Amino acid sequence: CGFKIAPCPPGNICRANDPACTRGENCLGTCTRAPPRPTYQPCGGFRVDPARTCGEGYACVDNPFVSGCGMACDWPGICVKVKGAPFCAGFVGKMCPDNMYCIDFPDDGCSVDEGGADCMGLCI
C-alpha cells in the first residue's frame, strides 16, 4: 500500500514500512488491521434524552464519524478530551496518530471556515 495508488481494504490501515517516512499516504507501507475506534459519550442536540453535557476537561463537538450538519441540525455531538489530547494541523500540518481524526479545536476562537488556515486541531 501507499503512494496513493494501492489503498488497503476496509478495516485496515497502511502502516509505513520506514518509520522515518512522515509523508502519510505517500509512504510505501503494509496493510494491517486498524485498531478499534474509541467510543464517545453523546452530548448536545435535542435528540439525546435528556440533553447531556460533558465532564471537566472535555468539550462537546460535532460527531465527525457521521454525515450531516451535526448539532446545528439537532443531531447529538460527542464529548472529546481537550486536556492532554494530541494536537494536529496548524501551520506545521501535523498529522494525527493512526486511526485518529483531526477536528477543529473547539472554543479556541479560530475557525478554518472563517479564514483561519493556521488553526490547530485536536486528534480524536
N, CA and C of each residue as an Amber inpcrd file, in Angstrom:
protein
   372
   0.8440000  -1.1840000   0.0000000   0.0000000   0.0000000   0.0000000
   0.8870000   1.2440000   0.0000000   0.2540000   2.3580000  -0.1500000
   0.9690000   3.6210000  -0.1550000   1.0050000   4.2520000  -1.5260000
   1.6550000   5.3750000  -1.6050000   1.8070000   6.1440000  -2.8430000
   0.4710000   6.5320000  -3.4760000  -0.6070000   6.5650000  -2.7080000
  -1.9480000   6.9450000  -3.1650000  -2.4750000   6.0510000  -4.2860000
  -1.8370000   4.9100000  -4.5450000  -2.2980000   4.0690000  -5.6490000
  -2.7680000   2.7010000  -5.1890000  -2.4690000   2.3170000  -3.9810000
  -2.8170000   0.9810000  -3.5230000  -3.4720000   1.0620000  -2.1470000
  -4.7700000   1.4030000  -2.0890000  -5.4240000   1.5210000  -0.7880000
  -5.6020000   0.1650000  -0.1190000  -5.7100000   0.1900000   1.1850000
  -5.9530000  -1.0310000   1.9550000  -7.4430000  -1.3510000   1.9480000
  -7.7970000  -2.6250000   2.1530000  -9.2130000  -2.9830000   2.2260000
  -9.8610000  -2.3670000   3.4700000 -11.1900000  -2.2670000   3.4890000
 -11.8820000  -1.7130000   4.6590000 -11.4830000  -2.4430000   5.9410000
 -11.3470000  -1.6890000   7.0210000 -10.9560000  -2.2640000   8.3050000
  -9.4570000  -2.3670000   8.4850000  -8.6930000  -1.9050000   7.4910000
  -7.2350000  -1.9450000   7.5570000  -6.6700000  -0.5470000   7.3470000
  -5.4420000  -0.3460000   7.7990000  -4.7380000   0.9100000   7.5680000
  -3.3760000   0.5900000   6.9780000  -2.7970000   1.5590000   6.3180000
  -1.4760000   1.3980000   5.7290000  -0.4400000   1.9330000   6.7080000
   0.4120000   1.0680000   7.2230000   1.4950000   1.4760000   8.1200000
   2.7740000   1.5840000   7.2960000   3.4510000   2.7110000   7.4450000
   4.6860000   2.9460000   6.6930000   5.7290000   1.8880000   7.0450000
   6.3950000   1.3410000   6.0310000   7.4680000   0.3730000   6.2740000
   8.6720000   1.0380000   6.9200000   8.9020000   2.2980000   6.5910000
  10.0130000   3.0600000   7.1630000   9.4420000   4.0660000   8.1610000
   9.6740000   3.8770000   9.4770000   9.1240000   4.7950000  10.4770000
   9.5650000   6.2450000  10.2800000  10.6480000   6.4650000   9.5540000
  11.1370000   7.8260000   9.3160000  10.3160000   8.5420000   8.2450000
   9.5040000   7.8070000   7.4880000   8.6830000   8.4250000   6.4450000
   7.5140000   9.1460000   7.1070000   7.4270000  10.4460000   6.8890000
   6.3780000  11.2570000   7.5120000   5.4430000  11.8590000   6.4690000
   5.4180000  11.2990000   5.2790000   4.5930000  11.8430000   4.2030000
   3.2230000  11.1750000   4.1310000   2.8010000  10.5380000   5.2120000
   1.4700000   9.9320000   5.2730000   1.2340000   8.9110000   4.1950000
   0.1850000   9.1350000   3.3770000  -0.2050000   8.1560000   2.3700000
   0.7790000   8.0610000   1.2140000   1.8170000   8.8840000   1.1940000
   2.8360000   8.8060000   0.1500000   3.9940000   7.8950000   0.5270000
   3.8810000   7.1770000   1.6350000   4.9340000   6.2610000   2.0770000
   4.5900000   4.8350000   1.6510000   5.5960000   4.0710000   1.2550000
   5.4010000   2.6540000   0.9790000   5.0840000   1.9720000   2.3000000
   4.0500000   1.1280000   2.3230000   3.6560000   0.5250000   3.5890000
   3.0830000  -0.8620000   3.4390000   2.5620000  -1.3650000   4.5610000
   1.9540000  -2.6770000   4.6460000   0.5750000  -2.5220000   5.2730000
  -0.4350000  -3.1670000   4.6930000  -1.7860000  -3.1030000   5.2540000
  -1.8500000  -3.9330000   6.5310000  -2.3610000  -3.3250000   7.5930000
  -2.5580000  -4.0230000   8.8650000  -3.9480000  -3.6820000   9.3790000
  -4.4740000  -4.5380000  10.2400000  -5.8060000  -4.3070000  10.7970000
  -5.8010000  -3.0130000  11.5980000  -6.8070000  -2.1920000  11.3820000
  -6.9260000  -0.9170000  12.0900000  -7.2800000  -1.1740000  13.5530000
  -6.7030000  -0.3880000  14.4590000  -7.0920000  -0.5360000  15.8650000
  -8.5520000  -0.1320000  16.0360000  -9.2240000  -0.6540000  17.0620000
 -10.6330000  -0.3030000  17.2350000 -10.8060000   1.1910000  17.4890000
 -11.8750000   1.7540000  16.9490000 -12.1810000   3.1700000  17.1410000
 -12.7420000   3.3500000  18.5500000 -12.2730000   4.3570000  19.2700000
 -12.8020000   4.5790000  20.6200000 -14.2690000   5.0070000  20.5750000
 -14.9560000   4.8070000  21.6790000 -16.3420000   5.2520000  21.7750000
 -16.3810000   6.5620000  22.5500000 -17.4010000   7.3520000  22.2850000
 -17.5240000   8.6670000  22.9020000 -18.9160000   8.8400000  23.4850000
 -18.9980000   9.5540000  24.6060000 -20.2830000   9.8600000  25.2220000
 -21.0220000  10.8670000  24.3460000 -22.3260000  10.6390000  24.0750000
 -23.0810000  11.6290000  23.3070000 -23.3560000  12.8740000  24.1500000
 -23.5320000  13.9970000  23.4760000 -23.8190000  15.2530000  24.1640000
 -24.5630000  16.1820000  23.2160000 -25.1200000  17.2480000  23.7660000
 -25.7610000  18.2780000  22.9530000 -26.9050000  17.7520000  22.1200000
 -27.4300000  18.5920000  21.2590000 -28.5480000  18.2040000  20.4060000
 -29.7930000  17.9060000  21.2250000 -30.9310000  17.9650000  20.6040000
 -32.1760000  17.7070000  21.3270000 -32.5940000  16.2490000  21.2240000
 -31.9080000  15.4660000  20.4140000 -32.2770000  14.0590000  20.2640000
 -31.7210000  13.2010000  21.3900000 -30.7690000  13.7130000  22.1390000
 -30.2470000  12.9770000  23.2900000 -31.1960000  13.2750000  24.4400000
 -31.7790000  12.2490000  25.0240000 -32.7910000  12.4520000  26.0600000
 -32.2850000  11.9240000  27.3800000 -32.0910000  12.7160000  28.3960000
 -32.0990000  14.1770000  28.3310000 -30.7950000  14.6770000  27.7210000
 -30.7780000  15.9410000  27.2940000 -29.5620000  16.5210000  26.7100000
 -28.4250000  16.3980000  27.7150000 -27.3090000  15.8480000  27.2960000
 -26.1750000  15.6100000  28.1890000 -25.0990000  16.6530000  27.9750000
 -24.3510000  16.8980000  29.0310000 -23.1940000  17.7760000  28.9380000
 -21.9470000  16.9370000  29.1670000 -20.8090000  17.4940000  28.8510000
 -19.5410000  16.7870000  29.0200000 -18.9200000  17.1440000  30.3660000
 -18.1060000  16.2590000  30.8770000 -17.4320000  16.4780000  32.1480000
 -16.2550000  17.4400000  32.0280000 -15.6210000  17.7020000  33.1470000
 -14.4530000  18.5880000  33.2270000 -13.3430000  18.0880000  32.3020000
 -12.7580000  18.9820000  31.5150000 -11.6640000  18.6300000  30.6160000
 -12.1160000  18.0800000  29.2770000 -13.4320000  18.0600000  29.0380000
 -13.9940000  17.5600000  27.7840000 -14.8030000  18.6670000  27.1180000
 -14.9750000  18.5650000  25.8020000 -15.7830000  19.5280000  25.0590000
 -16.7450000  18.7660000  24.1580000 -17.9220000  19.3280000  23.9340000
 -18.9200000  18.7330000  23.0510000 -18.6910000  19.2700000  21.6390000
 -18.4290000  18.3760000  20.6900000 -18.1680000  18.7630000  19.3040000
 -19.0730000  17.9520000  18.3770000 -19.2410000  18.4280000  17.1410000
 -19.9740000  17.6540000  16.1410000 -19.2800000  16.3140000  15.9470000
 -20.0680000  15.2680000  15.7520000 -19.5250000  13.9280000  15.5580000
 -18.9780000  13.7990000  14.1350000 -17.6410000  13.6910000  13.9710000
 -17.0740000  13.6070000  12.6260000 -17.2380000  12.2340000  11.9790000
 -17.7460000  11.2590000  12.7270000 -17.8680000   9.9020000  12.2130000
 -19.2110000   9.6500000  11.5280000 -20.1100000  10.6400000  11.5490000
 -21.4000000  10.5070000  10.8710000 -21.5760000  11.6900000   9.9210000
 -22.3260000  11.4820000   8.8620000 -22.5450000  12.5740000   7.9110000
 -23.6580000  13.4840000   8.4220000 -23.8010000  14.6150000   7.7940000
 -24.8470000  15.5550000   8.1750000 -24.2610000  16.8380000   8.7270000
 -25.1340000  17.6860000   9.2280000 -24.6830000  19.0030000   9.6850000
 -24.5460000  19.0860000  11.1990000 -24.5300000  17.9710000  11.8890000
 -24.2020000  17.9440000  13.3060000 -25.2270000  18.5910000  14.2110000
 -24.7230000  19.1820000  15.2870000 -25.6010000  19.7600000  16.2960000
 -26.4120000  20.9290000  15.7540000 -25.9470000  21.5680000  14.6830000
 -26.7150000  22.6560000  14.0770000 -28.0520000  22.1460000  13.5390000
 -28.1270000  20.8510000  13.2460000 -29.3620000  20.2450000  12.7430000
 -29.9740000  19.3030000  13.7670000 -29.6650000  19.5370000  15.0400000
 -30.2810000  18.7980000  16.1340000 -29.7450000  17.3750000  16.3170000
 -28.6270000  17.0410000  15.6910000 -28.0060000  15.7430000  15.9340000
 -27.1200000  15.8520000  17.1630000 -26.9710000  14.7770000  17.9370000
 -26.0820000  14.8540000  19.0950000 -24.6220000  14.9390000  18.6670000
 -23.8250000  15.5570000  19.5150000 -22.3870000  15.6040000  19.3070000
 -21.7250000  14.5250000  20.1460000 -20.4190000  14.6170000  20.2870000
 -19.6750000  13.6840000  21.1350000 -18.7630000  14.4780000  22.0650000
 -18.5120000  13.9190000  23.2460000 -17.5910000  14.5270000  24.2020000
 -16.1750000  14.0750000  23.8590000 -15.2730000  15.0330000  23.6640000
 -13.8780000  14.7030000  23.3740000 -12.9850000  15.3210000  24.4330000
 -11.9200000  14.6080000  24.7590000 -10.9650000  15.0860000  25.7510000
 -10.1640000  16.2390000  25.1570000 -10.1280000  17.3550000  25.8750000
  -9.3950000  18.5220000  25.4020000  -8.0220000  18.5750000  26.0560000
  -7.9760000  18.3690000  27.3540000  -6.6940000  18.4290000  28.0670000
  -5.8970000  17.1560000  27.8090000  -4.6850000  17.3220000  27.3240000
  -3.7980000  16.1860000  27.0970000  -3.9880000  15.4780000  25.7710000
  -4.9590000  15.9050000  24.9670000  -5.1710000  15.2680000  23.6640000
  -4.1140000  15.7600000  22.6820000  -3.6880000  14.9080000  21.7340000
  -2.6940000  15.3480000  20.7500000  -3.2610000  16.4240000  19.8240000
  -2.4220000  17.3750000  19.4500000  -2.8090000  18.4270000  18.5160000
  -2.4620000  18.0100000  17.0910000  -3.1230000  18.6440000  16.1230000
  -2.8710000  18.3500000  14.7150000  -3.0870000  19.6070000  13.8920000
  -2.7650000  19.5170000  12.6190000  -2.9580000  20.5910000  11.6300000
  -2.1210000  21.8130000  11.9640000  -2.7280000  22.9950000  11.8680000
  -1.9850000  24.2290000  12.1090000  -0.9780000  24.4960000  11.0070000
  -0.1410000  25.4930000  11.2130000   0.8190000  25.8780000  10.1770000
   1.8690000  24.8090000   9.9240000   2.0770000  23.8890000  10.8760000
   3.0590000  22.8210000  10.6790000   2.4490000  21.6130000   9.9730000
   1.1280000  21.5540000   9.8670000   0.4670000  20.4450000   9.1870000
   0.6360000  19.1140000   9.8890000   0.6790000  19.1110000  11.2110000
   0.9120000  17.8870000  11.9840000  -0.2330000  16.8930000  11.7880000
   0.1200000  15.6320000  11.5640000  -0.8480000  14.5650000  11.3480000
  -1.2120000  13.9150000  12.6790000  -2.3840000  13.2830000  12.7260000
  -2.8020000  12.5250000  13.9060000  -2.2130000  11.1180000  13.8480000
  -2.0840000  10.4640000  15.0130000  -1.6600000   9.0600000  15.0130000
  -2.6680000   8.1970000  14.2470000  -2.2670000   6.9740000  13.9080000
  -3.1400000   6.0430000  13.1810000  -4.5050000   5.9350000  13.8440000
  -5.5410000   5.8240000  13.0200000  -6.9200000   5.6170000  13.4400000
  -7.4950000   6.7770000  14.2490000  -6.8920000   7.9570000  14.1470000
  -7.4320000   9.1480000  14.8000000  -7.7280000  10.1840000  13.7210000
  -8.6550000  11.0720000  14.0060000  -9.0700000  12.1060000  13.0680000
  -8.7850000  13.4780000  13.6490000  -8.4430000  14.4110000  12.7850000
  -8.1840000  15.7850000  13.1990000  -9.4820000  16.5830000  13.0680000
  -9.9330000  17.1580000  14.1810000 -11.1210000  18.0100000  14.1580000
 -10.7140000  19.4170000  14.5770000 -11.5270000  20.3890000  14.2380000
 -11.2660000  21.7670000  14.6400000 -11.2400000  21.8370000  16.1640000
 -10.2200000  22.4890000  16.7240000 -10.1070000  22.6300000  18.1760000
 -11.2760000  23.4840000  18.6650000 -12.1220000  22.9370000  19.5680000
 -13.3060000  23.6860000  19.9920000 -12.9540000  24.8910000  20.8580000
 -13.7020000  25.9570000  20.6740000 -13.6260000  27.1450000  21.5330000
 -12.2550000  27.8030000  21.5890000 -11.4830000  27.7410000  20.4900000
 -10.1780000  28.4190000  20.5110000 -10.2270000  29.7660000  19.7980000
 -11.4030000  30.1260000  19.2770000 -11.5460000  31.4090000  18.5990000
 -11.0020000  31.4190000  17.1820000 -10.5680000  30.2730000  16.6810000
 -10.0150000  30.1700000  15.3350000 -10.8930000  29.2060000  14.5470000
 -11.2880000  29.5970000  13.3460000 -12.1420000  28.7460000  12.5350000
 -11.6220000  28.6990000  11.1060000 -11.4220000  27.4820000  10.5960000
 -10.9830000  27.3410000   9.2080000 -12.0650000  27.8340000   8.2570000
 -13.3210000  27.8260000   8.6970000 -14.4210000  28.3150000   7.8670000
 -14.4240000  29.8340000   7.7620000 -13.6580000  30.5050000   8.6240000
 -13.6090000  31.9650000   8.6230000 -12.1980000  32.4710000   8.3380000
 -11.4780000  31.7570000   7.4900000 -10.1630000  32.2090000   7.0460000
  -8.9980000  31.8350000   7.9300000  -9.2080000  31.0230000   8.9460000
  -8.1220000  30.6380000   9.8530000  -7.3710000  29.4250000   9.3480000
  -6.5620000  29.5890000   8.3160000  -5.8500000  28.4640000   7.7000000
  -4.8450000  27.8210000   8.6450000  -4.3870000  28.5520000   9.6480000
  -3.3890000  28.0090000  10.5700000  -3.9990000  27.5280000  11.8810000
  -5.3040000  27.2890000  11.9180000  -5.9640000  26.8340000  13.1440000
  -5.4340000  25.4610000  13.5570000  -5.2390000  25.2930000  14.8490000
  -4.8330000  23.9910000  15.3730000  -6.0550000  23.0890000  15.4770000
  -5.8390000  21.8130000  15.3570000  -6.8980000  20.8330000  15.5100000
  -6.6170000  19.9430000  16.7030000  -7.5200000  19.0180000  16.9320000
  -7.4450000  18.0960000  18.0510000  -7.6240000  16.6930000  17.4970000
  -6.7690000  15.7650000  17.8760000  -6.8810000  14.3800000  17.4140000
  -7.8770000  13.6300000  18.2910000  -8.8590000  13.0120000  17.6400000
  -9.8170000  12.1870000  18.3830000  -9.8670000  10.8130000  17.7580000
